[in-house]
Amino acid sequence: MNAAGIITTKAIALAAAGAVSTLGFSLSVAAANLTTTPTPTIGYTTVDMGALAKYPLAGTYVNPPTGTASLSGVPFNLANIALLTSGNNLPLTSTVHKPLSVSVLMNSAFGYYSYKGQTVGTVHLTFSDGSVQDTNLVAGGQVREWWLNSGYLIDTLSSPAAKNVWSGQGVPAAGIGTNPAVIDMVTVAVAPTSADLTGISLSDAASSPYDLLVSGVTVAFDATTRPARPGNSGNTPAAQNSKAPGHSNSANFTGTNPSQSTKKATTSAPAAATTSAATADATTNDSDKHTNRGHH
């Protein structure tokens, strides 16, 4: 083979290899697209904090959100604050199917700099299969003081799981002057589980005088509606027709093709075919802070 022939052969080989590579890439992309998990439809359940939430939001904040309010896209039922002092907890009951996360409106009181970096609380989740999930709350991480710029209280957040969802002013009686006041939200992701969420317990694990203020609790869940069979395949006319008694002689059921014998029987003995049909018909016929303690 001369030089021109060798060059031509190499060019053809390279082009073929490129085509195979491109095809392989396309198939890989297609396979990846087929296996992509669809984004779930998110539903929310607000949790009743009961009688332990007894300090009106309006007693701590000036014109706070109340009633059913959406904060950073999450709905809450807002009215009162539950005050957790050192060593105490807030047990809540809520049964939620396919839980995804728990969001808590939470801040501290008397959160001095000496607490920074300490585990000051826990979010304890229980499930219908007996399993549990605990998430620690760290001062300056997921939790900060409810009013800012004091100079001696922790008023910053470093955890990506926590964010400010409301800013305003505290009531003058709280003794904070003109300093701004905030409500923050910490979100705890629920580890993948097939069990229902059955309980949420929030606890204050810090030494006195550190307090936790809880203004609201909401659970996000997977509200995606999925058909019993893909595309309702069991409810199409073709699927219903395939179940009819008249198809019982199909090769799919018998393993043989009855078309010729059926045709022959119909031609030579119509009376017998009528009798069989009558017999078949007969067979068918039987058959769900304000703490008023002051701030120092």
PDB file of C-alpha atoms in Angstrom:
ATOM      1  CA  MET A   1       0.000   0.000   0.000  1.00  0.00           C
ATOM      2  CA  ASN A   2       1.356   3.412  -0.949  1.00  0.00           C
ATOM      3  CA  ALA A   3       1.542   6.432   1.409  1.00  0.00           C
ATOM      4  CA  ALA A   4      -1.734   7.909   0.154  1.00  0.00           C
ATOM      5  CA  GLY A   5      -3.521   4.628   0.819  1.00  0.00           C
ATOM      6  CA  ILE A   6      -2.078   4.402   4.346  1.00  0.00           C
ATOM      7  CA  ILE A   7      -3.189   7.979   5.130  1.00  0.00           C
ATOM      8  CA  THR A   8      -6.689   7.278   3.789  1.00  0.00           C
ATOM      9  CA  THR A   9      -6.994   4.084   5.833  1.00  0.00           C
ATOM     10  CA  LYS A  10      -5.911   5.887   9.021  1.00  0.00           C
ATOM     11  CA  ALA A  11      -8.402   8.677   8.370  1.00  0.00           C
ATOM     12  CA  ILE A  12     -11.232   6.172   7.986  1.00  0.00           C
ATOM     13  CA  ALA A  13     -10.189   4.386  11.191  1.00  0.00           C
ATOM     14  CA  LEU A  14     -10.010   7.650  13.165  1.00  0.00           C
ATOM     15  CA  ALA A  15     -13.413   8.752  11.883  1.00  0.00           C
ATOM     16  CA  ALA A  16     -14.950   5.417  12.854  1.00  0.00           C
ATOM     17  CA  ALA A  17     -13.385   5.589  16.311  1.00  0.00           C
ATOM     18  CA  GLY A  18     -14.708   9.123  16.743  1.00  0.00           C
ATOM     19  CA  ALA A  19     -18.198   8.023  15.743  1.00  0.00           C
ATOM     20  CA  VAL A  20     -18.114   5.132  18.230  1.00  0.00           C
ATOM     21  CA  SER A  21     -16.835   7.472  20.954  1.00  0.00           C
ATOM     22  CA  THR A  22     -19.580   9.993  20.224  1.00  0.00           C
ATOM     23  CA  LEU A  23     -22.190   7.237  20.235  1.00  0.00           C
ATOM     24  CA  GLY A  24     -20.884   5.932  23.546  1.00  0.00           C
ATOM     25  CA  PHE A  25     -21.002   9.425  25.055  1.00  0.00           C
ATOM     26  CA  SER A  26     -24.552   9.932  23.793  1.00  0.00           C
ATOM     27  CA  LEU A  27     -25.665   6.612  25.233  1.00  0.00           C
ATOM     28  CA  SER A  28     -24.031   7.482  28.572  1.00  0.00           C
ATOM     29  CA  VAL A  29     -25.840  10.821  28.692  1.00  0.00           C
ATOM     30  CA  ALA A  30     -29.120   9.145  27.776  1.00  0.00           C
ATOM     31  CA  ALA A  31     -28.636   6.525  30.498  1.00  0.00           C
ATOM     32  CA  ALA A  32     -27.823   9.237  33.050  1.00  0.00           C
ATOM     33  CA  ASN A  33     -30.968  11.137  32.099  1.00  0.00           C
ATOM     34  CA  LEU A  34     -33.080   7.995  32.472  1.00  0.00           C
ATOM     35  CA  THR A  35     -31.771   7.324  35.984  1.00  0.00           C
ATOM     36  CA  THR A  36     -32.101  10.900  37.286  1.00  0.00           C
ATOM     37  CA  THR A  37     -34.356  10.998  40.362  1.00  0.00           C
ATOM     38  CA  PRO A  38     -37.211  13.467  39.854  1.00  0.00           C
ATOM     39  CA  THR A  39     -37.443  16.398  42.245  1.00  0.00           C
ATOM     40  CA  PRO A  40     -40.145  15.614  44.822  1.00  0.00           C
ATOM     41  CA  THR A  41     -43.164  17.807  45.437  1.00  0.00           C
ATOM     42  CA  ILE A  42     -42.683  19.329  48.895  1.00  0.00           C
ATOM     43  CA  GLY A  43     -45.525  19.445  51.407  1.00  0.00           C
ATOM     44  CA  TYR A  44     -45.478  20.992  54.896  1.00  0.00           C
ATOM     45  CA  THR A  45     -47.027  20.144  58.254  1.00  0.00           C
ATOM     46  CA  THR A  46     -46.959  22.736  61.038  1.00  0.00           C
ATOM     47  CA  VAL A  47     -46.524  21.288  64.524  1.00  0.00           C
ATOM     48  CA  ASP A  48     -48.595  22.417  67.501  1.00  0.00           C
ATOM     49  CA  MET A  49     -46.284  23.384  70.385  1.00  0.00           C
ATOM     50  CA  GLY A  50     -49.145  23.180  72.886  1.00  0.00           C
ATOM     51  CA  ALA A  51     -49.364  24.779  76.321  1.00  0.00           C
ATOM     52  CA  LEU A  52     -45.566  24.989  76.731  1.00  0.00           C
ATOM     53  CA  ALA A  53     -45.569  27.857  74.213  1.00  0.00           C
ATOM     54  CA  LYS A  54     -46.991  30.548  76.500  1.00  0.00           C
ATOM     55  CA  TYR A  55     -44.962  33.726  75.899  1.00  0.00           C
ATOM     56  CA  PRO A  56     -46.595  35.899  73.178  1.00  0.00           C
ATOM     57  CA  LEU A  57     -44.353  36.837  70.265  1.00  0.00           C
ATOM     58  CA  ALA A  58     -45.773  40.347  70.551  1.00  0.00           C
ATOM     59  CA  GLY A  59     -44.394  40.512  74.105  1.00  0.00           C
ATOM     60  CA  THR A  60     -40.851  40.179  72.766  1.00  0.00           C
ATOM     61  CA  TYR A  61     -40.943  41.634  69.224  1.00  0.00           C
ATOM     62  CA  VAL A  62     -42.588  44.734  67.777  1.00  0.00           C
ATOM     63  CA  ASN A  63     -45.101  43.721  65.082  1.00  0.00           C
ATOM     64  CA  PRO A  64     -43.847  40.150  64.635  1.00  0.00           C
ATOM     65  CA  PRO A  65     -45.424  37.759  62.089  1.00  0.00           C
ATOM     66  CA  THR A  66     -48.386  35.925  63.604  1.00  0.00           C
ATOM     67  CA  GLY A  67     -50.899  33.332  62.491  1.00  0.00           C
ATOM     68  CA  THR A  68     -50.081  31.322  59.381  1.00  0.00           C
ATOM     69  CA  ALA A  69     -46.986  32.970  57.908  1.00  0.00           C
ATOM     70  CA  SER A  70     -44.375  31.904  55.369  1.00  0.00           C
ATOM     71  CA  LEU A  71     -40.780  32.578  56.411  1.00  0.00           C
ATOM     72  CA  SER A  72     -38.125  31.895  53.782  1.00  0.00           C
ATOM     73  CA  GLY A  73     -40.678  29.770  51.918  1.00  0.00           C
ATOM     74  CA  VAL A  74     -41.590  27.602  54.914  1.00  0.00           C
ATOM     75  CA  PRO A  75     -45.061  27.985  56.490  1.00  0.00           C
ATOM     76  CA  PHE A  76     -45.359  28.316  60.262  1.00  0.00           C
ATOM     77  CA  ASN A  77     -48.228  28.727  62.676  1.00  0.00           C
ATOM     78  CA  LEU A  78     -47.023  31.630  64.847  1.00  0.00           C
ATOM     79  CA  ALA A  79     -48.442  32.867  68.131  1.00  0.00           C
ATOM     80  CA  ASN A  80     -46.283  32.183  71.175  1.00  0.00           C
ATOM     81  CA  ILE A  81     -42.734  31.354  72.196  1.00  0.00           C
ATOM     82  CA  ALA A  82     -41.777  28.195  74.093  1.00  0.00           C
ATOM     83  CA  LEU A  83     -39.008  28.952  76.602  1.00  0.00           C
ATOM     84  CA  LEU A  84     -36.523  26.153  77.288  1.00  0.00           C
ATOM     85  CA  THR A  85     -34.298  26.683  80.299  1.00  0.00           C
ATOM     86  CA  SER A  86     -31.200  24.657  81.172  1.00  0.00           C
ATOM     87  CA  GLY A  87     -31.905  20.927  81.319  1.00  0.00           C
ATOM     88  CA  ASN A  88     -35.486  21.162  80.010  1.00  0.00           C
ATOM     89  CA  ASN A  89     -37.027  19.948  76.769  1.00  0.00           C
ATOM     90  CA  LEU A  90     -40.031  20.500  74.493  1.00  0.00           C
ATOM     91  CA  PRO A  91     -41.587  17.144  73.462  1.00  0.00           C
ATOM     92  CA  LEU A  92     -43.801  17.352  70.370  1.00  0.00           C
ATOM     93  CA  THR A  93     -45.903  14.691  68.686  1.00  0.00           C
ATOM     94  CA  SER A  94     -46.470  14.729  64.936  1.00  0.00           C
ATOM     95  CA  THR A  95     -46.899  11.753  62.610  1.00  0.00           C
ATOM     96  CA  VAL A  96     -45.582  12.596  59.141  1.00  0.00           C
ATOM     97  CA  HIS A  97     -45.226  10.171  56.229  1.00  0.00           C
ATOM     98  CA  LYS A  98     -42.078  10.421  54.071  1.00  0.00           C
ATOM     99  CA  PRO A  99     -40.422  13.218  56.144  1.00  0.00           C
ATOM    100  CA  LEU A 100     -37.633  15.226  54.529  1.00  0.00           C
ATOM    101  CA  SER A 101     -36.655  17.879  57.085  1.00  0.00           C
ATOM    102  CA  VAL A 102     -37.654  19.636  60.302  1.00  0.00           C
ATOM    103  CA  SER A 103     -37.426  23.447  60.480  1.00  0.00           C
ATOM    104  CA  VAL A 104     -37.386  25.196  63.856  1.00  0.00           C
ATOM    105  CA  LEU A 105     -37.643  28.929  64.567  1.00  0.00           C
ATOM    106  CA  MET A 106     -35.076  29.249  67.334  1.00  0.00           C
ATOM    107  CA  ASN A 107     -32.900  31.804  69.121  1.00  0.00           C
ATOM    108  CA  SER A 108     -31.196  32.096  72.477  1.00  0.00           C
ATOM    109  CA  ALA A 109     -31.476  34.362  75.505  1.00  0.00           C
ATOM    110  CA  PHE A 110     -28.552  35.063  77.829  1.00  0.00           C
ATOM    111  CA  GLY A 111     -26.270  33.572  75.189  1.00  0.00           C
ATOM    112  CA  TYR A 112     -23.013  35.060  76.438  1.00  0.00           C
ATOM    113  CA  TYR A 113     -19.742  34.743  74.509  1.00  0.00           C
ATOM    114  CA  SER A 114     -18.576  32.154  77.052  1.00  0.00           C
ATOM    115  CA  TYR A 115     -21.023  29.677  75.451  1.00  0.00           C
ATOM    116  CA  LYS A 116     -19.657  30.081  71.928  1.00  0.00           C
ATOM    117  CA  GLY A 117     -18.819  26.752  70.294  1.00  0.00           C
ATOM    118  CA  GLN A 118     -20.594  24.737  72.980  1.00  0.00           C
ATOM    119  CA  THR A 119     -23.369  22.242  72.321  1.00  0.00           C
ATOM    120  CA  VAL A 120     -26.322  24.060  73.837  1.00  0.00           C
ATOM    121  CA  GLY A 121     -29.175  21.853  72.696  1.00  0.00           C
ATOM    122  CA  THR A 122     -30.407  18.882  70.682  1.00  0.00           C
ATOM    123  CA  VAL A 123     -33.096  18.141  68.109  1.00  0.00           C
ATOM    124  CA  HIS A 124     -34.213  14.555  68.779  1.00  0.00           C
ATOM    125  CA  LEU A 125     -36.371  12.807  66.148  1.00  0.00           C
ATOM    126  CA  THR A 126     -38.185   9.483  66.614  1.00  0.00           C
ATOM    127  CA  PHE A 127     -39.630   7.222  63.915  1.00  0.00           C
ATOM    128  CA  SER A 128     -42.322   4.543  63.606  1.00  0.00           C
ATOM    129  CA  ASP A 129     -39.741   1.756  63.237  1.00  0.00           C
ATOM    130  CA  GLY A 130     -38.123   2.623  66.585  1.00  0.00           C
ATOM    131  CA  SER A 131     -35.112   4.433  65.103  1.00  0.00           C
ATOM    132  CA  VAL A 132     -33.979   7.881  66.272  1.00  0.00           C
ATOM    133  CA  GLN A 133     -31.931  10.783  64.902  1.00  0.00           C
ATOM    134  CA  ASP A 134     -30.128  13.386  67.050  1.00  0.00           C
ATOM    135  CA  THR A 135     -28.729  16.704  65.849  1.00  0.00           C
ATOM    136  CA  ASN A 136     -26.660  18.889  68.165  1.00  0.00           C
ATOM    137  CA  LEU A 137     -27.193  22.639  68.321  1.00  0.00           C
ATOM    138  CA  VAL A 138     -24.062  24.756  68.760  1.00  0.00           C
ATOM    139  CA  ALA A 139     -23.974  28.322  70.091  1.00  0.00           C
ATOM    140  CA  GLY A 140     -22.803  30.544  67.256  1.00  0.00           C
ATOM    141  CA  GLY A 141     -23.361  27.687  64.794  1.00  0.00           C
ATOM    142  CA  GLN A 142     -27.089  27.017  64.477  1.00  0.00           C
ATOM    143  CA  VAL A 143     -28.214  29.281  67.339  1.00  0.00           C
ATOM    144  CA  ARG A 144     -27.622  32.934  68.228  1.00  0.00           C
ATOM    145  CA  GLU A 145     -29.122  35.616  70.492  1.00  0.00           C
ATOM    146  CA  TRP A 146     -32.542  37.005  69.636  1.00  0.00           C
ATOM    147  CA  TRP A 147     -31.238  40.611  69.695  1.00  0.00           C
ATOM    148  CA  LEU A 148     -28.086  41.961  68.087  1.00  0.00           C
ATOM    149  CA  ASN A 149     -25.137  44.298  68.670  1.00  0.00           C
ATOM    150  CA  SER A 150     -24.988  43.882  72.433  1.00  0.00           C
ATOM    151  CA  GLY A 151     -21.218  43.512  72.506  1.00  0.00           C
ATOM    152  CA  TYR A 152     -21.377  40.593  74.947  1.00  0.00           C
ATOM    153  CA  LEU A 153     -23.920  38.119  73.498  1.00  0.00           C
ATOM    154  CA  ILE A 154     -23.400  35.687  70.578  1.00  0.00           C
ATOM    155  CA  ASP A 155     -25.192  37.261  67.608  1.00  0.00           C
ATOM    156  CA  THR A 156     -23.674  35.453  64.592  1.00  0.00           C
ATOM    157  CA  LEU A 157     -24.469  32.182  62.800  1.00  0.00           C
ATOM    158  CA  SER A 158     -21.886  29.991  61.031  1.00  0.00           C
ATOM    159  CA  SER A 159     -23.909  26.887  60.106  1.00  0.00           C
ATOM    160  CA  PRO A 160     -25.385  26.644  56.576  1.00  0.00           C
ATOM    161  CA  ALA A 161     -28.379  24.921  58.200  1.00  0.00           C
ATOM    162  CA  ALA A 162     -29.355  28.172  59.962  1.00  0.00           C
ATOM    163  CA  LYS A 163     -30.561  31.464  58.528  1.00  0.00           C
ATOM    164  CA  ASN A 164     -32.273  34.681  59.524  1.00  0.00           C
ATOM    165  CA  VAL A 165     -35.941  34.703  58.417  1.00  0.00           C
ATOM    166  CA  TRP A 166     -37.280  37.856  60.141  1.00  0.00           C
ATOM    167  CA  SER A 167     -35.703  41.090  61.357  1.00  0.00           C
ATOM    168  CA  GLY A 168     -37.335  43.864  63.328  1.00  0.00           C
ATOM    169  CA  GLN A 169     -37.294  45.484  66.733  1.00  0.00           C
ATOM    170  CA  GLY A 170     -37.675  44.166  70.257  1.00  0.00           C
ATOM    171  CA  VAL A 171     -40.211  45.706  72.622  1.00  0.00           C
ATOM    172  CA  PRO A 172     -38.789  48.493  74.843  1.00  0.00           C
ATOM    173  CA  ALA A 173     -39.669  46.508  77.981  1.00  0.00           C
ATOM    174  CA  ALA A 174     -37.074  43.903  76.965  1.00  0.00           C
ATOM    175  CA  GLY A 175     -34.337  46.420  77.803  1.00  0.00           C
ATOM    176  CA  ILE A 176     -32.480  46.274  74.485  1.00  0.00           C
ATOM    177  CA  GLY A 177     -32.875  49.922  73.517  1.00  0.00           C
ATOM    178  CA  THR A 178     -32.892  50.462  69.761  1.00  0.00           C
ATOM    179  CA  ASN A 179     -30.970  47.309  68.925  1.00  0.00           C
ATOM    180  CA  PRO A 180     -32.455  45.133  66.164  1.00  0.00           C
ATOM    181  CA  ALA A 181     -34.189  41.852  67.021  1.00  0.00           C
ATOM    182  CA  VAL A 182     -34.303  38.702  64.890  1.00  0.00           C
ATOM    183  CA  ILE A 183     -35.994  35.349  64.404  1.00  0.00           C
ATOM    184  CA  ASP A 184     -33.800  32.614  62.925  1.00  0.00           C
ATOM    185  CA  MET A 185     -34.620  29.222  61.408  1.00  0.00           C
ATOM    186  CA  VAL A 186     -32.527  26.075  61.766  1.00  0.00           C
ATOM    187  CA  THR A 187     -33.345  23.163  59.431  1.00  0.00           C
ATOM    188  CA  VAL A 188     -32.502  19.556  60.255  1.00  0.00           C
ATOM    189  CA  ALA A 189     -32.425  17.178  57.268  1.00  0.00           C
ATOM    190  CA  VAL A 190     -34.032  13.793  57.955  1.00  0.00           C
ATOM    191  CA  ALA A 191     -31.808  10.858  57.035  1.00  0.00           C
ATOM    192  CA  PRO A 192     -33.361   8.640  54.299  1.00  0.00           C
ATOM    193  CA  THR A 193     -35.946   6.343  55.854  1.00  0.00           C
ATOM    194  CA  SER A 194     -39.092   4.427  54.927  1.00  0.00           C
ATOM    195  CA  ALA A 195     -40.517   4.994  58.431  1.00  0.00           C
ATOM    196  CA  ASP A 196     -42.874   7.774  59.506  1.00  0.00           C
ATOM    197  CA  LEU A 197     -41.701  10.624  61.721  1.00  0.00           C
ATOM    198  CA  THR A 198     -43.581  10.265  65.016  1.00  0.00           C
ATOM    199  CA  GLY A 199     -41.952  12.695  67.454  1.00  0.00           C
ATOM    200  CA  ILE A 200     -39.739  15.781  67.792  1.00  0.00           C
ATOM    201  CA  SER A 201     -38.049  16.762  71.036  1.00  0.00           C
ATOM    202  CA  LEU A 202     -36.088  20.005  71.468  1.00  0.00           C
ATOM    203  CA  SER A 203     -33.833  20.256  74.512  1.00  0.00           C
ATOM    204  CA  ASP A 204     -31.633  22.847  76.247  1.00  0.00           C
ATOM    205  CA  ALA A 205     -28.321  21.164  77.096  1.00  0.00           C
ATOM    206  CA  ALA A 206     -26.432  24.299  78.226  1.00  0.00           C
ATOM    207  CA  SER A 207     -25.703  25.367  81.780  1.00  0.00           C
ATOM    208  CA  SER A 208     -27.800  28.146  83.321  1.00  0.00           C
ATOM    209  CA  PRO A 209     -28.627  30.937  82.515  1.00  0.00           C
ATOM    210  CA  TYR A 210     -28.640  29.966  78.779  1.00  0.00           C
ATOM    211  CA  ASP A 211     -32.189  29.721  77.399  1.00  0.00           C
ATOM    212  CA  LEU A 212     -33.586  28.592  74.052  1.00  0.00           C
ATOM    213  CA  LEU A 213     -36.580  30.379  72.495  1.00  0.00           C
ATOM    214  CA  VAL A 214     -38.696  28.284  70.086  1.00  0.00           C
ATOM    215  CA  SER A 215     -41.245  30.202  68.006  1.00  0.00           C
ATOM    216  CA  GLY A 216     -42.420  27.531  65.560  1.00  0.00           C
ATOM    217  CA  VAL A 217     -41.832  24.025  64.185  1.00  0.00           C
ATOM    218  CA  THR A 218     -42.671  22.729  60.691  1.00  0.00           C
ATOM    219  CA  VAL A 219     -41.978  19.380  58.986  1.00  0.00           C
ATOM    220  CA  ALA A 220     -41.373  19.143  55.229  1.00  0.00           C
ATOM    221  CA  PHE A 221     -42.373  15.889  53.525  1.00  0.00           C
ATOM    222  CA  ASP A 222     -42.439  14.291  50.086  1.00  0.00           C
ATOM    223  CA  ALA A 223     -45.940  14.950  48.743  1.00  0.00           C
ATOM    224  CA  THR A 224     -45.272  13.547  45.271  1.00  0.00           C
ATOM    225  CA  THR A 225     -48.202  11.518  43.906  1.00  0.00           C
ATOM    226  CA  ARG A 226     -47.025   8.409  42.089  1.00  0.00           C
ATOM    227  CA  PRO A 227     -49.317   6.059  40.067  1.00  0.00           C
ATOM    228  CA  ALA A 228     -49.594   2.447  41.192  1.00  0.00           C
ATOM    229  CA  ARG A 229     -48.176   1.353  37.815  1.00  0.00           C
ATOM    230  CA  PRO A 230     -46.070   3.544  35.479  1.00  0.00           C
ATOM    231  CA  GLY A 231     -48.343   5.487  33.133  1.00  0.00           C
ATOM    232  CA  ASN A 232     -51.448   3.787  34.569  1.00  0.00           C
ATOM    233  CA  SER A 233     -50.584   0.916  32.258  1.00  0.00           C
ATOM    234  CA  GLY A 234     -53.036  -1.381  33.984  1.00  0.00           C
ATOM    235  CA  ASN A 235     -55.966   0.912  33.189  1.00  0.00           C
ATOM    236  CA  THR A 236     -55.606   1.376  29.421  1.00  0.00           C
ATOM    237  CA  PRO A 237     -58.302  -0.031  27.091  1.00  0.00           C
ATOM    238  CA  ALA A 238     -55.772  -2.395  25.527  1.00  0.00           C
ATOM    239  CA  ALA A 239     -54.816  -3.769  28.947  1.00  0.00           C
ATOM    240  CA  GLN A 240     -58.456  -4.209  29.930  1.00  0.00           C
ATOM    241  CA  ASN A 241     -59.291  -5.919  26.628  1.00  0.00           C
ATOM    242  CA  SER A 242     -56.348  -8.291  27.013  1.00  0.00           C
ATOM    243  CA  LYS A 243     -57.987  -9.618  30.179  1.00  0.00           C
ATOM    244  CA  ALA A 244     -61.244 -10.543  28.412  1.00  0.00           C
ATOM    245  CA  PRO A 245     -62.283 -14.257  28.451  1.00  0.00           C
ATOM    246  CA  GLY A 246     -62.387 -14.233  24.650  1.00  0.00           C
ATOM    247  CA  HIS A 247     -58.575 -14.039  24.580  1.00  0.00           C
ATOM    248  CA  SER A 248     -58.083 -17.209  26.594  1.00  0.00           C
ATOM    249  CA  ASN A 249     -57.224 -19.137  23.429  1.00  0.00           C
ATOM    250  CA  SER A 250     -54.354 -16.752  22.604  1.00  0.00           C
ATOM    251  CA  ALA A 251     -50.946 -18.270  22.023  1.00  0.00           C
ATOM    252  CA  ASN A 252     -49.760 -16.125  24.980  1.00  0.00           C
ATOM    253  CA  PHE A 253     -51.857 -18.373  27.227  1.00  0.00           C
ATOM    254  CA  THR A 254     -51.854 -21.739  25.457  1.00  0.00           C
ATOM    255  CA  GLY A 255     -48.378 -21.735  23.918  1.00  0.00           C
ATOM    256  CA  THR A 256     -49.814 -22.709  20.507  1.00  0.00           C
ATOM    257  CA  ASN A 257     -51.444 -20.786  17.708  1.00  0.00           C
ATOM    258  CA  PRO A 258     -55.137 -21.784  17.572  1.00  0.00           C
ATOM    259  CA  SER A 259     -55.998 -19.574  14.597  1.00  0.00           C
ATOM    260  CA  GLN A 260     -56.108 -22.375  11.990  1.00  0.00           C
ATOM    261  CA  SER A 261     -57.995 -24.880  14.101  1.00  0.00           C
ATOM    262  CA  THR A 262     -60.473 -22.219  15.210  1.00  0.00           C
ATOM    263  CA  LYS A 263     -61.072 -21.193  11.603  1.00  0.00           C
ATOM    264  CA  LYS A 264     -61.569 -24.814  10.549  1.00  0.00           C
ATOM    265  CA  ALA A 265     -63.988 -25.547  13.373  1.00  0.00           C
ATOM    266  CA  THR A 266     -66.018 -22.451  12.571  1.00  0.00           C
ATOM    267  CA  THR A 267     -66.271 -23.419   8.901  1.00  0.00           C
ATOM    268  CA  SER A 268     -67.167 -27.068   9.288  1.00  0.00           C
ATOM    269  CA  ALA A 269     -69.231 -27.031  12.479  1.00  0.00           C
ATOM    270  CA  PRO A 270     -70.959 -23.690  13.223  1.00  0.00           C
ATOM    271  CA  ALA A 271     -73.449 -25.412  15.503  1.00  0.00           C
ATOM    272  CA  ALA A 272     -70.648 -26.724  17.737  1.00  0.00           C
ATOM    273  CA  ALA A 273     -69.058 -23.238  17.899  1.00  0.00           C
ATOM    274  CA  THR A 274     -72.397 -21.769  18.959  1.00  0.00           C
ATOM    275  CA  THR A 275     -72.753 -24.388  21.659  1.00  0.00           C
ATOM    276  CA  SER A 276     -69.265 -23.643  22.996  1.00  0.00           C
ATOM    277  CA  ALA A 277     -70.052 -19.917  23.110  1.00  0.00           C
ATOM    278  CA  ALA A 278     -73.253 -20.593  25.031  1.00  0.00           C
ATOM    279  CA  THR A 279     -71.346 -22.756  27.499  1.00  0.00           C
ATOM    280  CA  ALA A 280     -68.729 -19.999  27.956  1.00  0.00           C
ATOM    281  CA  ASP A 281     -71.507 -17.455  28.599  1.00  0.00           C
ATOM    282  CA  ALA A 282     -73.090 -19.724  31.173  1.00  0.00           C
ATOM    283  CA  THR A 283     -69.748 -20.197  32.928  1.00  0.00           C
ATOM    284  CA  THR A 284     -69.144 -16.437  32.932  1.00  0.00           C
ATOM    285  CA  ASN A 285     -72.585 -15.775  34.470  1.00  0.00           C
ATOM    286  CA  ASP A 286     -71.667 -17.871  37.537  1.00  0.00           C
ATOM    287  CA  SER A 287     -68.961 -16.424  38.279  1.00  0.00           C
ATOM    288  CA  ASP A 288     -54.526  12.201  58.829  1.00  0.00           C
ATOM    289  CA  LYS A 289     -39.694  35.470  74.339  1.00  0.00           C
ATOM    290  CA  HIS A 290     -40.698  36.790  75.961  1.00  0.00           C
ATOM    291  CA  THR A 291     -39.500  35.604  79.369  1.00  0.00           C
ATOM    292  CA  ASN A 292     -40.264  38.727  81.399  1.00  0.00           C
ATOM    293  CA  ARG A 293     -36.985  37.881  83.134  1.00  0.00           C
ATOM    294  CA  GLY A 294     -35.157  40.803  81.516  1.00  0.00           C
ATOM    295  CA  HIS A 295     -31.907  40.526  79.543  1.00  0.00           C
ATOM    296  CA  HIS A 296     -28.488  41.266  80.935  1.00  0.00           C
TER     297      HIS A 296
END
